[in-house]
Backbone as XML, in Angstrom:
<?xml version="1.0"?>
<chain id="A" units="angstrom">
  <residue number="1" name="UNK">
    <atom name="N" x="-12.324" y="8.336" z="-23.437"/>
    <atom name="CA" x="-11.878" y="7.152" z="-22.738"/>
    <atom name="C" x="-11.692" y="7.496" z="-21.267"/>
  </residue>
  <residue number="2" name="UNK">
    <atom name="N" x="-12.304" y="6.250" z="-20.435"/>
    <atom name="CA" x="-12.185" y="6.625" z="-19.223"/>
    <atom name="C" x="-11.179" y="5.422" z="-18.293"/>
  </residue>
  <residue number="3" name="UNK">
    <atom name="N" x="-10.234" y="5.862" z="-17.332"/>
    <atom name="CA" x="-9.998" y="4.996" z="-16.660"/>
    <atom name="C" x="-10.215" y="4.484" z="-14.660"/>
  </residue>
  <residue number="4" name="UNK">
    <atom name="N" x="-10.402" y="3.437" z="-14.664"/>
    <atom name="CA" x="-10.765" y="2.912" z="-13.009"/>
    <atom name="C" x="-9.875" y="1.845" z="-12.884"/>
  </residue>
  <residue number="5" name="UNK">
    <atom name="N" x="-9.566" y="2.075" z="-11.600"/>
    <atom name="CA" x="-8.989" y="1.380" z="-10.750"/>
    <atom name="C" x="-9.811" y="0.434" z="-9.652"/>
  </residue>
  <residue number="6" name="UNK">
    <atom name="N" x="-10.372" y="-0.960" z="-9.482"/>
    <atom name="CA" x="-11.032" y="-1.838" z="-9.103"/>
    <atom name="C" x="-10.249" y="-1.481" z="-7.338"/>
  </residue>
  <residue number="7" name="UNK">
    <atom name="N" x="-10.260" y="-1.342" z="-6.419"/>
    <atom name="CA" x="-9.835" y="-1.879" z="-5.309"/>
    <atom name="C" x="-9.958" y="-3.069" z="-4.656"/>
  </residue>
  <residue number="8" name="UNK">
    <atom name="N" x="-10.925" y="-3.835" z="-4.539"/>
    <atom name="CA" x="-11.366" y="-4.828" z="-4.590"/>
    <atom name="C" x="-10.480" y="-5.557" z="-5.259"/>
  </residue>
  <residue number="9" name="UNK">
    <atom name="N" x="-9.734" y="-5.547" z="-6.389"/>
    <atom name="CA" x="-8.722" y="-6.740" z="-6.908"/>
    <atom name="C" x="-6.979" y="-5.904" z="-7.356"/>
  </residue>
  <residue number="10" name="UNK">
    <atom name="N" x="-7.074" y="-4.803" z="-6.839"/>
    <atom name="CA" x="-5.562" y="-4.111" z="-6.810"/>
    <atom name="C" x="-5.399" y="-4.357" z="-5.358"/>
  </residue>
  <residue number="11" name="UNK">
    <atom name="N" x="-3.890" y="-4.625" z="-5.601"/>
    <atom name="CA" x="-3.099" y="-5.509" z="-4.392"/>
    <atom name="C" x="-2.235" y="-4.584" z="-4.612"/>
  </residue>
  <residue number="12" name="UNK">
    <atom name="N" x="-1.878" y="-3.825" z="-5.266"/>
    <atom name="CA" x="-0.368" y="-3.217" z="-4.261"/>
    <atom name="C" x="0.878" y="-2.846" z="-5.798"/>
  </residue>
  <residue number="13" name="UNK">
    <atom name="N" x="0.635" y="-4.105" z="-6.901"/>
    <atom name="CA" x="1.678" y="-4.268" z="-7.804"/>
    <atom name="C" x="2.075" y="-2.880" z="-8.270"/>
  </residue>
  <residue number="14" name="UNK">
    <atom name="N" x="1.408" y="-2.087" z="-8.754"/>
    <atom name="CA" x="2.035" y="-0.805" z="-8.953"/>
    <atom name="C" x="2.169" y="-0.751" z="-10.480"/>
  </residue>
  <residue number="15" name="UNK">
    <atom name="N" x="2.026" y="-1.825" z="-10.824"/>
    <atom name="CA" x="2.277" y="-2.361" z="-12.812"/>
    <atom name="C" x="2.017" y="-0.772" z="-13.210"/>
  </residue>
  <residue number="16" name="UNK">
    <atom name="N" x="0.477" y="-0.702" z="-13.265"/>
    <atom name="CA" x="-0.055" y="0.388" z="-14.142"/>
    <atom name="C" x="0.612" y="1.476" z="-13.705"/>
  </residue>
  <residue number="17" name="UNK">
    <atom name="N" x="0.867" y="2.196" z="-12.757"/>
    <atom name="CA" x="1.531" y="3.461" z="-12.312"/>
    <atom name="C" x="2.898" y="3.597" z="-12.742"/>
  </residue>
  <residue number="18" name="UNK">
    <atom name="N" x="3.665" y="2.469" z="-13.293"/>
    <atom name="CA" x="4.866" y="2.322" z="-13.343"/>
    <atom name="C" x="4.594" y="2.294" z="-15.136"/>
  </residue>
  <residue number="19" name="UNK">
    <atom name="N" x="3.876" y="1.752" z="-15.419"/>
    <atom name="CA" x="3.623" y="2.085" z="-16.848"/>
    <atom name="C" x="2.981" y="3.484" z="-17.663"/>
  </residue>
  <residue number="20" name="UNK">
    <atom name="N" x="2.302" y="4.066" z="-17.210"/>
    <atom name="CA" x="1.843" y="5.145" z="-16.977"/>
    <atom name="C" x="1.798" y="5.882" z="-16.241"/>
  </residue>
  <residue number="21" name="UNK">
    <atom name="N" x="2.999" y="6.763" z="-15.501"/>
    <atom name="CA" x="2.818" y="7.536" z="-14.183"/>
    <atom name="C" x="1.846" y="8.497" z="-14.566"/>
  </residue>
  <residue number="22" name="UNK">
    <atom name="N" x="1.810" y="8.756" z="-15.659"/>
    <atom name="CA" x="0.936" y="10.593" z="-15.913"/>
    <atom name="C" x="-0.765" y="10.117" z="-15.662"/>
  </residue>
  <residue number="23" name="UNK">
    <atom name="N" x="-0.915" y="8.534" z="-15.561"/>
    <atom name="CA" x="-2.334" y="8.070" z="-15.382"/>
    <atom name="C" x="-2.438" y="7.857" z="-14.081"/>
  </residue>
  <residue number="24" name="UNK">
    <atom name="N" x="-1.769" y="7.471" z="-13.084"/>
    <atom name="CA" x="-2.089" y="6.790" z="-11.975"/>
    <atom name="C" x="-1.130" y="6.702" z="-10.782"/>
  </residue>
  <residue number="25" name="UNK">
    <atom name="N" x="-1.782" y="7.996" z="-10.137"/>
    <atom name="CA" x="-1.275" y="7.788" z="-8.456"/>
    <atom name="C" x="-0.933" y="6.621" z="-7.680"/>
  </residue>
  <residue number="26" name="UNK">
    <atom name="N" x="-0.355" y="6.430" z="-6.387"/>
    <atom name="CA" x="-0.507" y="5.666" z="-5.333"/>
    <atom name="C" x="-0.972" y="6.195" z="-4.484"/>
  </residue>
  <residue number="27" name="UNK">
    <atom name="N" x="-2.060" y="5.705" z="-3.294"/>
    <atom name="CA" x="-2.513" y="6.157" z="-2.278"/>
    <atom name="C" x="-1.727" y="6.006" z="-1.147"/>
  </residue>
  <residue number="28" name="UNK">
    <atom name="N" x="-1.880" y="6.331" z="0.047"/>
    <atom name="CA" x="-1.053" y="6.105" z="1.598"/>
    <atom name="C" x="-1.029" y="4.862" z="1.526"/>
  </residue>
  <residue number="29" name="UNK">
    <atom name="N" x="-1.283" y="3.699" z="1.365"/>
    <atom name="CA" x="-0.912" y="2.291" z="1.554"/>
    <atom name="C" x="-0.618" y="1.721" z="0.129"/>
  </residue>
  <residue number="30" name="UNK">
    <atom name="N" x="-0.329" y="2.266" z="-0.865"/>
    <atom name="CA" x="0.655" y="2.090" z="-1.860"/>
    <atom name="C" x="0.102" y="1.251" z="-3.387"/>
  </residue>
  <residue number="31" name="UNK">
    <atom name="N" x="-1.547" y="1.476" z="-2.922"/>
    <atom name="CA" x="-2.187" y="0.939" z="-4.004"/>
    <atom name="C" x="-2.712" y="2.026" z="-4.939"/>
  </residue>
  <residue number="32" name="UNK">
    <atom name="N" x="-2.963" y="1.384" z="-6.265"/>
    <atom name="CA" x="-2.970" y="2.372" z="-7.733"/>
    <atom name="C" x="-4.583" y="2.860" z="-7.220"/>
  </residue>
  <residue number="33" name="UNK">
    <atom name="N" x="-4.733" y="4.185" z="-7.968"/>
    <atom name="CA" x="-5.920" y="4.961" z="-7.852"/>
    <atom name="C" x="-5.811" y="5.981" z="-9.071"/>
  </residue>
  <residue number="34" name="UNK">
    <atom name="N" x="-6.879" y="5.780" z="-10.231"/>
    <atom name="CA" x="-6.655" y="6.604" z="-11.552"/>
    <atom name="C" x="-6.474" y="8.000" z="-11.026"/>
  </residue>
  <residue number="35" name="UNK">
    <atom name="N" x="-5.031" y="9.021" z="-11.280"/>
    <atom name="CA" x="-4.977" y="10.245" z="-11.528"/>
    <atom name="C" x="-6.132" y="11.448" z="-11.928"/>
  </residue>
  <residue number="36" name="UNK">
    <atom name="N" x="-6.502" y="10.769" z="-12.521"/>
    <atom name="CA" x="-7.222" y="11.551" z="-13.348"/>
    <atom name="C" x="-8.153" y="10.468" z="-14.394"/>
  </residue>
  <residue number="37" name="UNK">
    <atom name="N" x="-9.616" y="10.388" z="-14.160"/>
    <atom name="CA" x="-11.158" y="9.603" z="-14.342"/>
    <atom name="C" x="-10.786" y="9.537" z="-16.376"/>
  </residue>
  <residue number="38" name="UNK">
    <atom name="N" x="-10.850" y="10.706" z="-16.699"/>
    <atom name="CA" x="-10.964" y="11.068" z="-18.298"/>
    <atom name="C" x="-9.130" y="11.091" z="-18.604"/>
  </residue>
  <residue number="39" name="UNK">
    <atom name="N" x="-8.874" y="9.954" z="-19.633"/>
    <atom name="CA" x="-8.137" y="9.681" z="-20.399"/>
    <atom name="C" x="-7.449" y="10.833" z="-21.494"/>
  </residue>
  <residue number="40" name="UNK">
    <atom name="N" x="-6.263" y="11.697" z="-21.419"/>
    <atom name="CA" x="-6.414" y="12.651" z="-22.501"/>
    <atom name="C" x="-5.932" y="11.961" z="-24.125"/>
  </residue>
  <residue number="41" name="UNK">
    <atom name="N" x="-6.240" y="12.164" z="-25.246"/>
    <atom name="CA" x="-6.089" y="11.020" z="-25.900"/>
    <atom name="C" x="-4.770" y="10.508" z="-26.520"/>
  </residue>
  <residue number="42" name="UNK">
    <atom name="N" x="-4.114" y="11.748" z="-25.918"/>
    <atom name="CA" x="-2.170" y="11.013" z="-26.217"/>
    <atom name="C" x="-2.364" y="10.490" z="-25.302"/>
  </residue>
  <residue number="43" name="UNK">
    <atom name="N" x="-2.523" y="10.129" z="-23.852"/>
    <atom name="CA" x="-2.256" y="8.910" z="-23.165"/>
    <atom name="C" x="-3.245" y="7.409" z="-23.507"/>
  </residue>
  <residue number="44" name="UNK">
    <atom name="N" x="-3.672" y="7.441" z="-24.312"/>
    <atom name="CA" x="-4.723" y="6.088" z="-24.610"/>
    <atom name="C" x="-3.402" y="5.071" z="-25.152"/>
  </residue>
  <residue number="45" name="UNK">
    <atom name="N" x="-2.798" y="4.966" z="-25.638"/>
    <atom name="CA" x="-2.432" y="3.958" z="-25.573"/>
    <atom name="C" x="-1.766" y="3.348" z="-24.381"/>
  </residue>
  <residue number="46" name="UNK">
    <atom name="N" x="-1.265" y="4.203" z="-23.306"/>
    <atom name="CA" x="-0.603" y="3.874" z="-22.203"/>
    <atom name="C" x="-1.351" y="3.382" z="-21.293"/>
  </residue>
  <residue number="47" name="UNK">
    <atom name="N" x="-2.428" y="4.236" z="-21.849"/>
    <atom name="CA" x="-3.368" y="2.954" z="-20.433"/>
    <atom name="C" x="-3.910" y="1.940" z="-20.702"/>
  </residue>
  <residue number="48" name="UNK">
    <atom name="N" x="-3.896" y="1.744" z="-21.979"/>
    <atom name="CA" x="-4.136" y="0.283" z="-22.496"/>
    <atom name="C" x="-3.166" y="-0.420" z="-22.042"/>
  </residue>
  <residue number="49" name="UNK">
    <atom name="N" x="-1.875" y="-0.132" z="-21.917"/>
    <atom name="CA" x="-0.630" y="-1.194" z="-21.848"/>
    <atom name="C" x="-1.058" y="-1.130" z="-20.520"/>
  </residue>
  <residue number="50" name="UNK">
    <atom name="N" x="-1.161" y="0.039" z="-19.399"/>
    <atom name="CA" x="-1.538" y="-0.652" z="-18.281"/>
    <atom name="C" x="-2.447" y="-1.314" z="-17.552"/>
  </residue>
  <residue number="51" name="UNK">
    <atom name="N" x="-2.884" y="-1.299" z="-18.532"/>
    <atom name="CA" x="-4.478" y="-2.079" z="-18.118"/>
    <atom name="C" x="-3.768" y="-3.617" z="-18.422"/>
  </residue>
  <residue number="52" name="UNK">
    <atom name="N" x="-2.950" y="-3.927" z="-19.449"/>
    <atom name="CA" x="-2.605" y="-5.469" z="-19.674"/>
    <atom name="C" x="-1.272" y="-5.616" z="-18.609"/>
  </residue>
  <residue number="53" name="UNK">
    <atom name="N" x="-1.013" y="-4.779" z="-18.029"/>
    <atom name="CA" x="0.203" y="-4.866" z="-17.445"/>
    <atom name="C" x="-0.570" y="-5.306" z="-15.884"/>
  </residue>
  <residue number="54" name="UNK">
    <atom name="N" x="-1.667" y="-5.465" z="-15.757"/>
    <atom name="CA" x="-2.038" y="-5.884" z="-14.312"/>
    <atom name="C" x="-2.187" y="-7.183" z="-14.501"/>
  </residue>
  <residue number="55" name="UNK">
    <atom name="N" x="-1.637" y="-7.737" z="-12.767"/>
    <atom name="CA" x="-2.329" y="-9.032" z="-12.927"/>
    <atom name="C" x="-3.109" y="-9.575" z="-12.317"/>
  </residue>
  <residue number="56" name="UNK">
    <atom name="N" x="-3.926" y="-8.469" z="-11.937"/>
    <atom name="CA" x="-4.793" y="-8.938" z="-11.155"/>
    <atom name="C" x="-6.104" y="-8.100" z="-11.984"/>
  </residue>
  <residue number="57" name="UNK">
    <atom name="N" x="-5.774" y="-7.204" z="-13.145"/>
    <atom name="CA" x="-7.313" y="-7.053" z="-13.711"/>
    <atom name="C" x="-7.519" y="-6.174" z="-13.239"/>
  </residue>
  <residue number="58" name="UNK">
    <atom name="N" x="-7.072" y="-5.276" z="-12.090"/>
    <atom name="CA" x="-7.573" y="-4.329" z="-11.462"/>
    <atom name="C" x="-8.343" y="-2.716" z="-12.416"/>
  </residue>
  <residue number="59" name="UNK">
    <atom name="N" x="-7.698" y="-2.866" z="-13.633"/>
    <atom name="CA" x="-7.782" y="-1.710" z="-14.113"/>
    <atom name="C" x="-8.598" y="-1.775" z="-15.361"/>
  </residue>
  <residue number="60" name="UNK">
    <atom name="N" x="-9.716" y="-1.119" z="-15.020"/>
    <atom name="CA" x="-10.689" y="-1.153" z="-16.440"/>
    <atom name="C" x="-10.225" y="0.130" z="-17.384"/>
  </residue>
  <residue number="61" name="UNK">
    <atom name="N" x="-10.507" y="0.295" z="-18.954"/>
    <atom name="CA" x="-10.145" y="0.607" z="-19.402"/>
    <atom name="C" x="-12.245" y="1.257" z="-19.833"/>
  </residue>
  <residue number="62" name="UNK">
    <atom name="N" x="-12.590" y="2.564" z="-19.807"/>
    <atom name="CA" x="-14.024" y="2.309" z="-20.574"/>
    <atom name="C" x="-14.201" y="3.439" z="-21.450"/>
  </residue>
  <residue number="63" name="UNK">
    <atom name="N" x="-14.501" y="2.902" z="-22.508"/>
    <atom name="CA" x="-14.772" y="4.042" z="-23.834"/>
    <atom name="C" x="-15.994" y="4.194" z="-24.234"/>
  </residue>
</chain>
């Protein structure tokens, strides 16, 4: 499982990073950027929740 972060439609919310810190950094202007591309598979369910925890969609989830 792999995860991305869209820039193009992440605004800033922070949802996923706050749901998963061990998945997903913030950059210098405070938007999410996947930690780390490859998913280890104890975190798969967390990035599922953060993937629904956006609301803007920003975060693909790809297996």
């Amino acid at each position: 499982m792999r995860v991305d972060v869209d820039p193009q439609r992440c605004r800033g919310h922070a949802l996923c990073a706050a749901t998963a810190p061990d998945l997903f950094d913030l950059d210098e202007r405070g938007y999410s950027i996947a930690a780390n591309e490859f998913v280890p598979d104890e975190h798969a369910d967390a990035a599922v929740a953060a993937a629904a925890s956006c609301p803007e969609q920003a975060v693909e989830i790809i297996r």
